[in-house]
mmCIF file of N, CA and C and ligand atoms in Angstrom:
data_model
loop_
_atom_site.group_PDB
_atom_site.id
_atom_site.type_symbol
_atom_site.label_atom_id
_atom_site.label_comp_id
_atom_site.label_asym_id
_atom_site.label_seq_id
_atom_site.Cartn_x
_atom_site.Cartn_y
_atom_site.Cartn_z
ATOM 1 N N UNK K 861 39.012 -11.074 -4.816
ATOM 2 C CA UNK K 861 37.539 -11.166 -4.837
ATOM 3 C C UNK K 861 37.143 -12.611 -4.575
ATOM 4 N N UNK K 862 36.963 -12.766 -3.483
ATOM 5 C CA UNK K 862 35.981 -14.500 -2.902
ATOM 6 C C UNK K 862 35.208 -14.554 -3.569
ATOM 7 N N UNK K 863 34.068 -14.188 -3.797
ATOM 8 C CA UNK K 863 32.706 -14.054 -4.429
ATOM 9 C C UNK K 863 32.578 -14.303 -5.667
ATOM 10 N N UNK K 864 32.556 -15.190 -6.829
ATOM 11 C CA UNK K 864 32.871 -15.494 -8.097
ATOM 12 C C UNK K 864 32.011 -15.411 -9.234
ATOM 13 N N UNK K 865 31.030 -16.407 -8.684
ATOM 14 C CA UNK K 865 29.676 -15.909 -9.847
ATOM 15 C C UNK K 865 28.304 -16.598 -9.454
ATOM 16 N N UNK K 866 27.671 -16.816 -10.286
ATOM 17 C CA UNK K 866 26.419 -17.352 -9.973
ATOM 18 C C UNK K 866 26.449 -18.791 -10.245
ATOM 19 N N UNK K 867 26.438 -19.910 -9.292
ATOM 20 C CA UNK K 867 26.855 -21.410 -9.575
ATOM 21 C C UNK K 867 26.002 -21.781 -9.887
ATOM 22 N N UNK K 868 24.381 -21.392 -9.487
ATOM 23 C CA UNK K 868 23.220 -22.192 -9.862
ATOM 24 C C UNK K 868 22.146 -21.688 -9.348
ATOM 25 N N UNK K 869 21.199 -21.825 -9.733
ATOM 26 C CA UNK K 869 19.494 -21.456 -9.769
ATOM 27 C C UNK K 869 19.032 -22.778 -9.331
ATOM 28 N N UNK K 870 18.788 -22.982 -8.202
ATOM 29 C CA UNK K 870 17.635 -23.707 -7.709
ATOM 30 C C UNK K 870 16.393 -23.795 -8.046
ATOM 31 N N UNK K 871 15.906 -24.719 -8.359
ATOM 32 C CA UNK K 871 13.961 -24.389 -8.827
ATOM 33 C C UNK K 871 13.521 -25.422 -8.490
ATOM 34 N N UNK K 872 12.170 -25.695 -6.904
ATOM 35 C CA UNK K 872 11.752 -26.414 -7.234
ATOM 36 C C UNK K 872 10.659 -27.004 -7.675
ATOM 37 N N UNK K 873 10.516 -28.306 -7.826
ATOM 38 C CA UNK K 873 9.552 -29.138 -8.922
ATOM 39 C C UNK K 873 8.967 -30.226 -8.152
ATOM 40 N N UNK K 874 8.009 -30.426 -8.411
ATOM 41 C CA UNK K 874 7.023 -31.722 -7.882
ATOM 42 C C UNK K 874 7.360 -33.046 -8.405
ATOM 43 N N UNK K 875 7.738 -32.859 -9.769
ATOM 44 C CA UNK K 875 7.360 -34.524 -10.543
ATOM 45 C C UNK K 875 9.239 -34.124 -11.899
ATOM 46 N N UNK K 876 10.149 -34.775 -10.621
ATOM 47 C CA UNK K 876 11.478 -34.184 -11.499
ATOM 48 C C UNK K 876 11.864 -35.137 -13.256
ATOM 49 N N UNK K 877 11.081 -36.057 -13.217
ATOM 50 C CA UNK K 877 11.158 -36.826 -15.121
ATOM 51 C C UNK K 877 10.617 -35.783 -15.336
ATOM 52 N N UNK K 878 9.167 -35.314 -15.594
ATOM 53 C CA UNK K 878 8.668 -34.544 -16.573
ATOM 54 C C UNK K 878 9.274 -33.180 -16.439
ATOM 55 N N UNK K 879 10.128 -32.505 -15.083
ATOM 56 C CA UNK K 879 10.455 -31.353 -15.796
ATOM 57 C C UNK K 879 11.879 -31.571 -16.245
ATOM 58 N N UNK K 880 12.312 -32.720 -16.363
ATOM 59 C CA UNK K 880 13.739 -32.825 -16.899
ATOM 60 C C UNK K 880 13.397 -33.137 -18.563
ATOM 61 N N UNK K 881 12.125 -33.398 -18.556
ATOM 62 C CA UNK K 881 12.342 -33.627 -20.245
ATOM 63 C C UNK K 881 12.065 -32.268 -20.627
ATOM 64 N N UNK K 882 11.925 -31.493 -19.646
ATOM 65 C CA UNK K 882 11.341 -30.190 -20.561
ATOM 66 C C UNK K 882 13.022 -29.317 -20.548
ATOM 67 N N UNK K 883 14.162 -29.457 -19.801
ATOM 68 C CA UNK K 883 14.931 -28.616 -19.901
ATOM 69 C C UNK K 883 15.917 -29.506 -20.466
ATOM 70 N N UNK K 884 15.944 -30.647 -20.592
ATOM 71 C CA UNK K 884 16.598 -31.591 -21.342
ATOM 72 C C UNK K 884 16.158 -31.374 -22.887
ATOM 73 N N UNK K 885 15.066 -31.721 -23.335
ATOM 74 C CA UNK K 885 14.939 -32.367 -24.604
ATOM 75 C C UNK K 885 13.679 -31.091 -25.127
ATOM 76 N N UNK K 886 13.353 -30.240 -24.464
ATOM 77 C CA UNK K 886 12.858 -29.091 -25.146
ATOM 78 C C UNK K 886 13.698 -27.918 -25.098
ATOM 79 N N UNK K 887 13.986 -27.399 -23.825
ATOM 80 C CA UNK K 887 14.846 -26.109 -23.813
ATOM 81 C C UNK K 887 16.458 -26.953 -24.569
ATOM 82 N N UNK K 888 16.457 -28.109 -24.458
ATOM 83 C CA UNK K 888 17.932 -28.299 -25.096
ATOM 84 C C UNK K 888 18.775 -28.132 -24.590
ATOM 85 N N UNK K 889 19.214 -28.486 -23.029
ATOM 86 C CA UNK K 889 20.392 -27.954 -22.011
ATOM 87 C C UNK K 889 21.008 -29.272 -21.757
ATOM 88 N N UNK K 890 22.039 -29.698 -21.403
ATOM 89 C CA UNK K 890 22.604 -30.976 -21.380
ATOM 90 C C UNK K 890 22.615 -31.282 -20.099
ATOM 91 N N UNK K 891 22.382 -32.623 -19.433
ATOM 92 C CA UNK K 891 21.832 -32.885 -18.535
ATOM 93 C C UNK K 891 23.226 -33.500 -17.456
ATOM 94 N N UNK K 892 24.076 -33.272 -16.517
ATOM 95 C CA UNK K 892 24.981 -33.499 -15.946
ATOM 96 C C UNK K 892 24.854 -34.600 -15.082
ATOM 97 N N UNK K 893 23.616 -34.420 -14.214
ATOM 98 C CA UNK K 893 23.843 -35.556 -13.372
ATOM 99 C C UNK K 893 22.314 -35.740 -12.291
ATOM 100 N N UNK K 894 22.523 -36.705 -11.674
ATOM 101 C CA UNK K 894 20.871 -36.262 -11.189
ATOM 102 C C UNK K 894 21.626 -37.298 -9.645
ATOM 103 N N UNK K 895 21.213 -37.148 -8.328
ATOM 104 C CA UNK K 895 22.013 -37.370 -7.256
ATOM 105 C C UNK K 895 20.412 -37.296 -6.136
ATOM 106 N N UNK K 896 20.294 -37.997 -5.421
ATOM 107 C CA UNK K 896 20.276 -38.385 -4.212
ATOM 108 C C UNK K 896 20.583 -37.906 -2.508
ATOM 109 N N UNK K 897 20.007 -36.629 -1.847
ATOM 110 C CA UNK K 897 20.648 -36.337 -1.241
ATOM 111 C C UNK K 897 19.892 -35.886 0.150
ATOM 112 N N UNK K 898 19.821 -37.331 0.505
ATOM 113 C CA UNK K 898 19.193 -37.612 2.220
ATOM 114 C C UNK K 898 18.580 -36.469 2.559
ATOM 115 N N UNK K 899 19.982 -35.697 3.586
ATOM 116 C CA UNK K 899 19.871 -35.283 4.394
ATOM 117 C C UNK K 899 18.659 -33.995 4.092
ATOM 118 N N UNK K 900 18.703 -33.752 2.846
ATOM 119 C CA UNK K 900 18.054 -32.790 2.338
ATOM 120 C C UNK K 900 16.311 -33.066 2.115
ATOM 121 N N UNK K 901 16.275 -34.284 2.003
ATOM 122 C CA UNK K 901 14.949 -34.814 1.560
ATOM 123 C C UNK K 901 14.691 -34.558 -0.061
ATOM 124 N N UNK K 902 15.565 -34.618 -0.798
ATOM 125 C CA UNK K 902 15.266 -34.265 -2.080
ATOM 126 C C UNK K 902 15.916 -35.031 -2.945
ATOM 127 N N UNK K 903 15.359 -35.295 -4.269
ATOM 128 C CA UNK K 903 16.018 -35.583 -5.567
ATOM 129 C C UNK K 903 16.834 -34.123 -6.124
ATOM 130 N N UNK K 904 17.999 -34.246 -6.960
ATOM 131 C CA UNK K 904 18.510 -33.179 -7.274
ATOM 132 C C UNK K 904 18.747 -33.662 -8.891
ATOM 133 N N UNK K 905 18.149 -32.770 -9.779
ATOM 134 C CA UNK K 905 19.201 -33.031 -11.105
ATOM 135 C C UNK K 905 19.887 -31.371 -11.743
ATOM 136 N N UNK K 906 21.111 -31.786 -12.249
ATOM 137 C CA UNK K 906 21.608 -30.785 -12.716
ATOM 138 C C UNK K 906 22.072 -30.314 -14.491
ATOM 139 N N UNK K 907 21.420 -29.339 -15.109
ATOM 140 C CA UNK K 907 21.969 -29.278 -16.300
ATOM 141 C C UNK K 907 22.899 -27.671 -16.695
ATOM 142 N N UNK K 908 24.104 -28.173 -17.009
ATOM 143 C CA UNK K 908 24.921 -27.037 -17.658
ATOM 144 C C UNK K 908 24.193 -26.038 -18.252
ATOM 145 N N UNK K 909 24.491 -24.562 -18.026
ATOM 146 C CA UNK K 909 24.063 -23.433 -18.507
ATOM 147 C C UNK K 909 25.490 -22.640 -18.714
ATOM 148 N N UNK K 910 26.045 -22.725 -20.266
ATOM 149 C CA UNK K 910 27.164 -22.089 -19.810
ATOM 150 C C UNK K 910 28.105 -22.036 -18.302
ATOM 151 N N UNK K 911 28.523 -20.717 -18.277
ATOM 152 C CA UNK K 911 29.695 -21.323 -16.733
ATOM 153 C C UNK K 911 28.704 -20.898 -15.601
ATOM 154 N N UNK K 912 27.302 -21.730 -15.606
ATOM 155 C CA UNK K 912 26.529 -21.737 -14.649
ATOM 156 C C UNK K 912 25.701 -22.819 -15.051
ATOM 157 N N UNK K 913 24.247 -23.152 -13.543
ATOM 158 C CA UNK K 913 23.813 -24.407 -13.555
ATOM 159 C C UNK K 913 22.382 -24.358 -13.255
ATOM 160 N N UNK K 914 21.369 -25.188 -13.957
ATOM 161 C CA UNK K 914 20.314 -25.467 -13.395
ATOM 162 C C UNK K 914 20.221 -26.514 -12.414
ATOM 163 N N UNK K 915 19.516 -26.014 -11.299
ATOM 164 C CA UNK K 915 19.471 -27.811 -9.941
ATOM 165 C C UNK K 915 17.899 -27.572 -10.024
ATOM 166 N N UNK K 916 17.366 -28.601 -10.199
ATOM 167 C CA UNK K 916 15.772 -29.054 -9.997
ATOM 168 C C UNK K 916 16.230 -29.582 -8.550
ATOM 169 N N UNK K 917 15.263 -29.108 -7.665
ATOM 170 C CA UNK K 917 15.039 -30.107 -6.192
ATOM 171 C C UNK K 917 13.255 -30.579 -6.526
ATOM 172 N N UNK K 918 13.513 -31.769 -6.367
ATOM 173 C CA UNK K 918 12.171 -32.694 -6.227
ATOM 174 C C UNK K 918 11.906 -33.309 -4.991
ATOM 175 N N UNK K 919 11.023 -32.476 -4.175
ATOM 176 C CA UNK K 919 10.808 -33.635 -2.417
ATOM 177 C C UNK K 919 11.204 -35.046 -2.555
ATOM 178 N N UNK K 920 11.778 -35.574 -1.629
ATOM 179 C CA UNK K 920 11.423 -36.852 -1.439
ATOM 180 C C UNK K 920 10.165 -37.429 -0.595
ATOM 181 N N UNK K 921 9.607 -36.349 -0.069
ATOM 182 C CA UNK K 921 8.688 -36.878 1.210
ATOM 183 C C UNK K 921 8.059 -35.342 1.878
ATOM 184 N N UNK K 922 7.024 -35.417 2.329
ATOM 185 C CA UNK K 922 6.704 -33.884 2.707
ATOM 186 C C UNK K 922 7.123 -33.536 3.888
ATOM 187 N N UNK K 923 8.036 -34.218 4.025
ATOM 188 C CA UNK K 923 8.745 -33.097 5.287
ATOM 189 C C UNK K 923 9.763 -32.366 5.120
ATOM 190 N N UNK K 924 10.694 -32.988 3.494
ATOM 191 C CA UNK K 924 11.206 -32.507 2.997
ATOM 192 C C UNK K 924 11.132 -30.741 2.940
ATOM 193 N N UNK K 925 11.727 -30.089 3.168
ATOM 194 C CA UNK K 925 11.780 -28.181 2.861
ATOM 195 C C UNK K 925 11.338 -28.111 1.466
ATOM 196 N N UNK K 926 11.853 -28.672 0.514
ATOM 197 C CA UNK K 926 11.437 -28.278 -0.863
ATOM 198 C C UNK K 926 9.951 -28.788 -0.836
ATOM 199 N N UNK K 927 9.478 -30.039 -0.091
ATOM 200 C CA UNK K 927 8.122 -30.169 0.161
ATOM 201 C C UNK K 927 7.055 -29.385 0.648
ATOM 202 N N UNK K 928 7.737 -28.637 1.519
ATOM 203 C CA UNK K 928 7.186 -27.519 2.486
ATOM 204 C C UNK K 928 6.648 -26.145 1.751
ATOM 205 N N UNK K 929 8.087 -25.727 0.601
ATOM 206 C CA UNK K 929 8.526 -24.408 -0.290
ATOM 207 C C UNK K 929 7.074 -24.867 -1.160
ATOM 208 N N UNK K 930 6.902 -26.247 -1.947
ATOM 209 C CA UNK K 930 6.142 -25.907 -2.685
ATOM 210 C C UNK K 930 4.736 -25.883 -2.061
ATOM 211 N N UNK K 931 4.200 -26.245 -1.108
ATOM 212 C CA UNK K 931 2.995 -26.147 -0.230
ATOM 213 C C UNK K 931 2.843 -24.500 -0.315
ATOM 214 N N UNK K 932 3.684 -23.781 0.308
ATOM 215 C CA UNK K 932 3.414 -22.386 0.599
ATOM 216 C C UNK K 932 3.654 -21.528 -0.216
ATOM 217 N N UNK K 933 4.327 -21.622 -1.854
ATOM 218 C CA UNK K 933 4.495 -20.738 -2.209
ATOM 219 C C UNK K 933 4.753 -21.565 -4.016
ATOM 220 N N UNK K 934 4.546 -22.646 -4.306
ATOM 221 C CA UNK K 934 4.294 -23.084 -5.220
ATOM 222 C C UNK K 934 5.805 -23.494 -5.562
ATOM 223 N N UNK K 935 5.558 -24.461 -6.962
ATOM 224 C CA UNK K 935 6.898 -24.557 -7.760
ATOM 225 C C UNK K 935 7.406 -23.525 -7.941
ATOM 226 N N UNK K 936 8.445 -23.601 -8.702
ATOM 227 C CA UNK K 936 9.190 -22.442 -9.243
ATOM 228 C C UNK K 936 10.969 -22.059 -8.688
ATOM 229 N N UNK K 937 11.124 -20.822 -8.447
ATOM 230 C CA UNK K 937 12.648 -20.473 -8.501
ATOM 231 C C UNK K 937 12.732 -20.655 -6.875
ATOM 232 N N UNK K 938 13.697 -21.284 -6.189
ATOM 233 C CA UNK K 938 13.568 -21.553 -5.240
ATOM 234 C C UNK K 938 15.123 -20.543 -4.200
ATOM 235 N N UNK K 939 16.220 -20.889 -5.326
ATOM 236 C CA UNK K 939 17.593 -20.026 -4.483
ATOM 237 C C UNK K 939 18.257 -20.088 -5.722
ATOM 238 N N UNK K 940 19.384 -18.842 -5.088
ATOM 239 C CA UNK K 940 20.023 -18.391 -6.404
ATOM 240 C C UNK K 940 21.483 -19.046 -5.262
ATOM 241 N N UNK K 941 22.805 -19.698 -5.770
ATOM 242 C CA UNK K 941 23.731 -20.022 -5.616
ATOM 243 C C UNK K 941 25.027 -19.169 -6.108
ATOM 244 N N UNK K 942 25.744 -19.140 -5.005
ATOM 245 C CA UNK K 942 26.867 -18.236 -5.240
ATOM 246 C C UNK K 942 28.425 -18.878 -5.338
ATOM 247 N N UNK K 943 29.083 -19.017 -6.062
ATOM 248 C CA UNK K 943 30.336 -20.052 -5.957
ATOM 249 C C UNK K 943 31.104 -18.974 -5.063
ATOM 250 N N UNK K 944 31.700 -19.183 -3.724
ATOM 251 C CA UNK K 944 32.746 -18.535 -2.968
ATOM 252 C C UNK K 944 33.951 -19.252 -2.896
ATOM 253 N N UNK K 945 35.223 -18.452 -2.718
ATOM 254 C CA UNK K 945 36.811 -19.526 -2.337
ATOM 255 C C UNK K 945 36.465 -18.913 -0.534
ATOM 256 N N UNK K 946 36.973 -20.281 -0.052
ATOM 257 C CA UNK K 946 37.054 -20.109 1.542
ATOM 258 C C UNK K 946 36.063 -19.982 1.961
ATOM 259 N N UNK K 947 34.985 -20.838 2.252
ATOM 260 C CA UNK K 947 33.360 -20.150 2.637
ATOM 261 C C UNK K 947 33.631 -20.248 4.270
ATOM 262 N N UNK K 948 34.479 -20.949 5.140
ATOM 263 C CA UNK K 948 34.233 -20.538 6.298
ATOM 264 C C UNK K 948 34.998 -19.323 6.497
ATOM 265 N N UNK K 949 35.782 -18.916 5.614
ATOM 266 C CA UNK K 949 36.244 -17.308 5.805
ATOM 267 C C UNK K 949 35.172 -16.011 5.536
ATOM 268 N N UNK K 950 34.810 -16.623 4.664
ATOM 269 C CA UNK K 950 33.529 -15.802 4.234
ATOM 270 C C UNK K 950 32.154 -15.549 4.751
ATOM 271 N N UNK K 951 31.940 -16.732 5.253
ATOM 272 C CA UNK K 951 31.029 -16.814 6.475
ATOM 273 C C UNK K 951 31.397 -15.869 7.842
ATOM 274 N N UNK K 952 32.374 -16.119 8.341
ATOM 275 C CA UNK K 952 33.360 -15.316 9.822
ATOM 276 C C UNK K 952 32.524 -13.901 8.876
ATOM 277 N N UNK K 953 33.418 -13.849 7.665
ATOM 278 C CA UNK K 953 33.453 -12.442 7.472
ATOM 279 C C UNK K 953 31.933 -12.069 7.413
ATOM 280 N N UNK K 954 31.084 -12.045 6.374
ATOM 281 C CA UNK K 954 29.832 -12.014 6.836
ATOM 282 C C UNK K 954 29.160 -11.448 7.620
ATOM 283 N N UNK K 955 29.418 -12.267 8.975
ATOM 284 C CA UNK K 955 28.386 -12.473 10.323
ATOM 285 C C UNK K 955 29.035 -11.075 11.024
ATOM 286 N N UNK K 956 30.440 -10.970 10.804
ATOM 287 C CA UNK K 956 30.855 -9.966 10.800
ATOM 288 C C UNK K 956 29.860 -8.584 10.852
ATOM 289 N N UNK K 957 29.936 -8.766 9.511
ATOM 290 C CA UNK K 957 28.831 -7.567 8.818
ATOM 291 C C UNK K 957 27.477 -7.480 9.303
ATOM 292 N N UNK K 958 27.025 -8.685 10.082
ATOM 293 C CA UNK K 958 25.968 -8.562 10.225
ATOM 294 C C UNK K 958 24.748 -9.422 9.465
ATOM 295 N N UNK K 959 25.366 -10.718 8.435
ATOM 296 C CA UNK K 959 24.579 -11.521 8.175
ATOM 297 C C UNK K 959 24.063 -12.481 9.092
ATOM 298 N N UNK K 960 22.627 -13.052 8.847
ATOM 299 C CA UNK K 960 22.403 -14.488 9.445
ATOM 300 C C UNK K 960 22.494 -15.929 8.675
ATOM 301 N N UNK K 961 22.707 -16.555 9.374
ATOM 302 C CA UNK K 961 22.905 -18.186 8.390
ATOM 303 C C UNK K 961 22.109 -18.905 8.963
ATOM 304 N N UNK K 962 21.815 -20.252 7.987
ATOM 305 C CA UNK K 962 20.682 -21.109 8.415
ATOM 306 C C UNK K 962 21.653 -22.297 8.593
ATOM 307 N N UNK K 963 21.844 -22.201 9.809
ATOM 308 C CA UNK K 963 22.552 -23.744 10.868
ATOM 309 C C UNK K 963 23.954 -22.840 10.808
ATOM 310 N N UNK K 964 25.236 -23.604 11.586
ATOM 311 C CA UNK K 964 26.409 -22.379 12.361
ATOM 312 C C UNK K 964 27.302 -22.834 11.188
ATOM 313 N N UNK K 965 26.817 -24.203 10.600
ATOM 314 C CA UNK K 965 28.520 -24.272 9.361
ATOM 315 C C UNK K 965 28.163 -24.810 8.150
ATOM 316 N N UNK K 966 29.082 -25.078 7.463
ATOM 317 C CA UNK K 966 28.341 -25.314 5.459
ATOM 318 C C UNK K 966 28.883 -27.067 6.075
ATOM 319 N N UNK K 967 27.162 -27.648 5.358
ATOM 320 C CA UNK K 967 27.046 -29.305 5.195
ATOM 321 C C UNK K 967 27.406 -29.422 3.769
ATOM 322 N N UNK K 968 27.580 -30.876 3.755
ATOM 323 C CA UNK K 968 27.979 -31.175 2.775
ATOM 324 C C UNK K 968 26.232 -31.772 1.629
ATOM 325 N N UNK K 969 26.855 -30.661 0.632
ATOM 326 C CA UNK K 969 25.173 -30.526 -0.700
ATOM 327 C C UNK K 969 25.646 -31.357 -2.260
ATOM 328 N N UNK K 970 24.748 -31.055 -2.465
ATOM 329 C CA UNK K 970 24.929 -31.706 -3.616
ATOM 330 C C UNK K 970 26.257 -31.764 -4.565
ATOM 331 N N UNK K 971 26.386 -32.237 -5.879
ATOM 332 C CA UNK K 971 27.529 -32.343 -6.691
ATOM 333 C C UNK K 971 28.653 -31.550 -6.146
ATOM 334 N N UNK K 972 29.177 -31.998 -4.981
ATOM 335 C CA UNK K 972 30.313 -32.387 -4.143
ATOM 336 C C UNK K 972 30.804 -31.171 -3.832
ATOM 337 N N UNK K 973 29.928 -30.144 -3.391
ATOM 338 C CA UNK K 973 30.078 -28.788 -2.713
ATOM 339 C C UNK K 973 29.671 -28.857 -1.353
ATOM 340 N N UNK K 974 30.356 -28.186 -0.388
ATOM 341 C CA UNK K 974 30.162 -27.495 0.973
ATOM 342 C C UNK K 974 29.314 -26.135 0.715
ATOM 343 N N UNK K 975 28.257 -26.594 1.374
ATOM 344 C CA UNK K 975 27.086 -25.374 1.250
ATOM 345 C C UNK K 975 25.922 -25.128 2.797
ATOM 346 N N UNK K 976 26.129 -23.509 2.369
ATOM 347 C CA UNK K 976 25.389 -23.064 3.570
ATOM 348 C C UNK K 976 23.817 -21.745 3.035
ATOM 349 N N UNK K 977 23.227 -21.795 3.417
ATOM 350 C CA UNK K 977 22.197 -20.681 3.387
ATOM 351 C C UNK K 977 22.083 -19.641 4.135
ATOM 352 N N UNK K 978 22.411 -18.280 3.477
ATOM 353 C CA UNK K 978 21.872 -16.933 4.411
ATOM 354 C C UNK K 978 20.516 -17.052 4.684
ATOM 355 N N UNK K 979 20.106 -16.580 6.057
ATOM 356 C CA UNK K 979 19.037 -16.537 6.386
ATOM 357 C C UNK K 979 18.038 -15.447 5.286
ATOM 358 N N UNK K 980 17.039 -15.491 4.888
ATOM 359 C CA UNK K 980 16.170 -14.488 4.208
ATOM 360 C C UNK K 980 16.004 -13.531 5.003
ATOM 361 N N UNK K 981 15.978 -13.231 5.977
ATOM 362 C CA UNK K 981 15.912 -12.064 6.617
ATOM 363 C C UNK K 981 17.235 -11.257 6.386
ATOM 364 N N UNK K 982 18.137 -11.237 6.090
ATOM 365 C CA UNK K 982 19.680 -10.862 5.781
ATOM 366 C C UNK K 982 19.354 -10.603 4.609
ATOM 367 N N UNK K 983 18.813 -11.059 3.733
ATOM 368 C CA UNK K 983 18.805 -11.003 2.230
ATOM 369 C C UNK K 983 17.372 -10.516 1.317
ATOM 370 N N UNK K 984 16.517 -10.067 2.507
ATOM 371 C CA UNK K 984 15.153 -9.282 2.348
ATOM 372 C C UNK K 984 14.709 -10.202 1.221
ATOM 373 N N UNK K 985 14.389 -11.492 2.027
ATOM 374 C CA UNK K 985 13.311 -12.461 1.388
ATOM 375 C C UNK K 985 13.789 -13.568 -0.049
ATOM 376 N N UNK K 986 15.509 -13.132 -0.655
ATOM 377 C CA UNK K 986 16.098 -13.962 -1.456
ATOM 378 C C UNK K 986 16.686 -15.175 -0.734
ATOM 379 N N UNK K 987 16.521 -16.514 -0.792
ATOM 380 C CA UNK K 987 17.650 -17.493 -0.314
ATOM 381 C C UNK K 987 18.200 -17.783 -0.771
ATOM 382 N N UNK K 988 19.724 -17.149 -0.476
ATOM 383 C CA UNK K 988 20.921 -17.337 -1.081
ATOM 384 C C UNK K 988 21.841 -18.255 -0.491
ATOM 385 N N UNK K 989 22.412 -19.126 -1.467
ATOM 386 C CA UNK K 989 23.341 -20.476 -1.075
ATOM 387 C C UNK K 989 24.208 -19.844 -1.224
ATOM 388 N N UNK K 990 25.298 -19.913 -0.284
ATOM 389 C CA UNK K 990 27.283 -19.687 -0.964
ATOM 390 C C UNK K 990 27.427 -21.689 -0.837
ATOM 391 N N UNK K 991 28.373 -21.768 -2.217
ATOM 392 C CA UNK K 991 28.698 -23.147 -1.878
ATOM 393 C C UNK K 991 30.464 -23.021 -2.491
ATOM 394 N N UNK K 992 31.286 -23.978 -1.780
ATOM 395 C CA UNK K 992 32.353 -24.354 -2.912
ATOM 396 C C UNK K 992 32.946 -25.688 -2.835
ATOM 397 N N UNK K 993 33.119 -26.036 -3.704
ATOM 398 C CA UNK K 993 33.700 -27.524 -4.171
ATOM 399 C C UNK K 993 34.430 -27.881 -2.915
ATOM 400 N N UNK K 994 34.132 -29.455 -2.492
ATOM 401 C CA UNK K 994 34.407 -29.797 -1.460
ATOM 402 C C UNK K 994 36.155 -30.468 -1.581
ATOM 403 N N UNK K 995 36.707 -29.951 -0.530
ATOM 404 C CA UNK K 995 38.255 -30.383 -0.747
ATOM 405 C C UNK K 995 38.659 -32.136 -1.149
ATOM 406 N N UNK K 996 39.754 -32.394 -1.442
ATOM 407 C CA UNK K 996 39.583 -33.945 -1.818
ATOM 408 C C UNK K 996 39.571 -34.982 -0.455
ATOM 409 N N UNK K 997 39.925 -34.620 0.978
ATOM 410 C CA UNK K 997 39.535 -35.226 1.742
ATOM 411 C C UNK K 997 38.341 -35.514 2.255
ATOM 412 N N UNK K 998 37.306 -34.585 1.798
ATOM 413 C CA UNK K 998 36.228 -34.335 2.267
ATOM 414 C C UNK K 998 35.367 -35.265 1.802
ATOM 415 N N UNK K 999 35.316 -35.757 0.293
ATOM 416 C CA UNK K 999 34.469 -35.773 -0.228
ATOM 417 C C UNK K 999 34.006 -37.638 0.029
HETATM 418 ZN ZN1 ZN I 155 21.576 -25.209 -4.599
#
């Protein structure tokens, strides 16, 4: 079984201090790491949920996508994340089946995973990430 579990819930947020004090120091979740990540246009922070994860994306700039997501459809739950082994096998396999992907291969995302997006049309309107930990040459 490739397909493992649920790595993380994406949600995003406008103003990422104030909603980190709320899942930090109200909901009480421990706070892992908070990262920087260009290519994306976004701030990212992450807090442990059991053997799963919260990622806040905060625009960096409105051209940013998460800038865009919250223009058209507000804050909130943005993608659900899937931990896979072998994602360019899984991908082949996939497209196979008949999925679409957003760009032809997994870039390199946040806290040091190779990650790609099914198109929402494949997934009747969910955007789903497969990501997996990036090998040690990679990183
Ligand atoms: Zn993600």
């Amino acid at each position: 079984m490739n397909t493992k579990k649920i790595e993380h819930i994406g949600i995003a947020v406008k103003d990422l201090e104030k909603t980190m004090n709320f899942y930090e120091n109200i909901l009480g979740l421990k706070k892992m790491a908070v990262e920087t990540v260009e290519d994306q246009g976004v701030n990212i922070a992450f807090f442990q949920l059991g053997e799963t994860k919260i990622e806040l994306l905060e625009p960096l700039n409105s051209e940013s996508p998460i800038a865009k997501f919250i223009d058209k459809r507000s804050e909130g739950i943005h993608h659900m994340a899937v931990l896979v082994e072998d994602i360019e096998a899984k991908i082949g396999d996939m497209k196979e089946k008949g999925a679409r992907f957003i760009g032809d291969k997994p870039t390199k995302g946040a806290d040091n995973m190779k990650i790609i997006f099914v198109h929402p049309k494949t997934t009747n309107g969910v955007l789903l990430e497969l990501c997996e930990p990036l090998d040690e040459e990679d990183k």
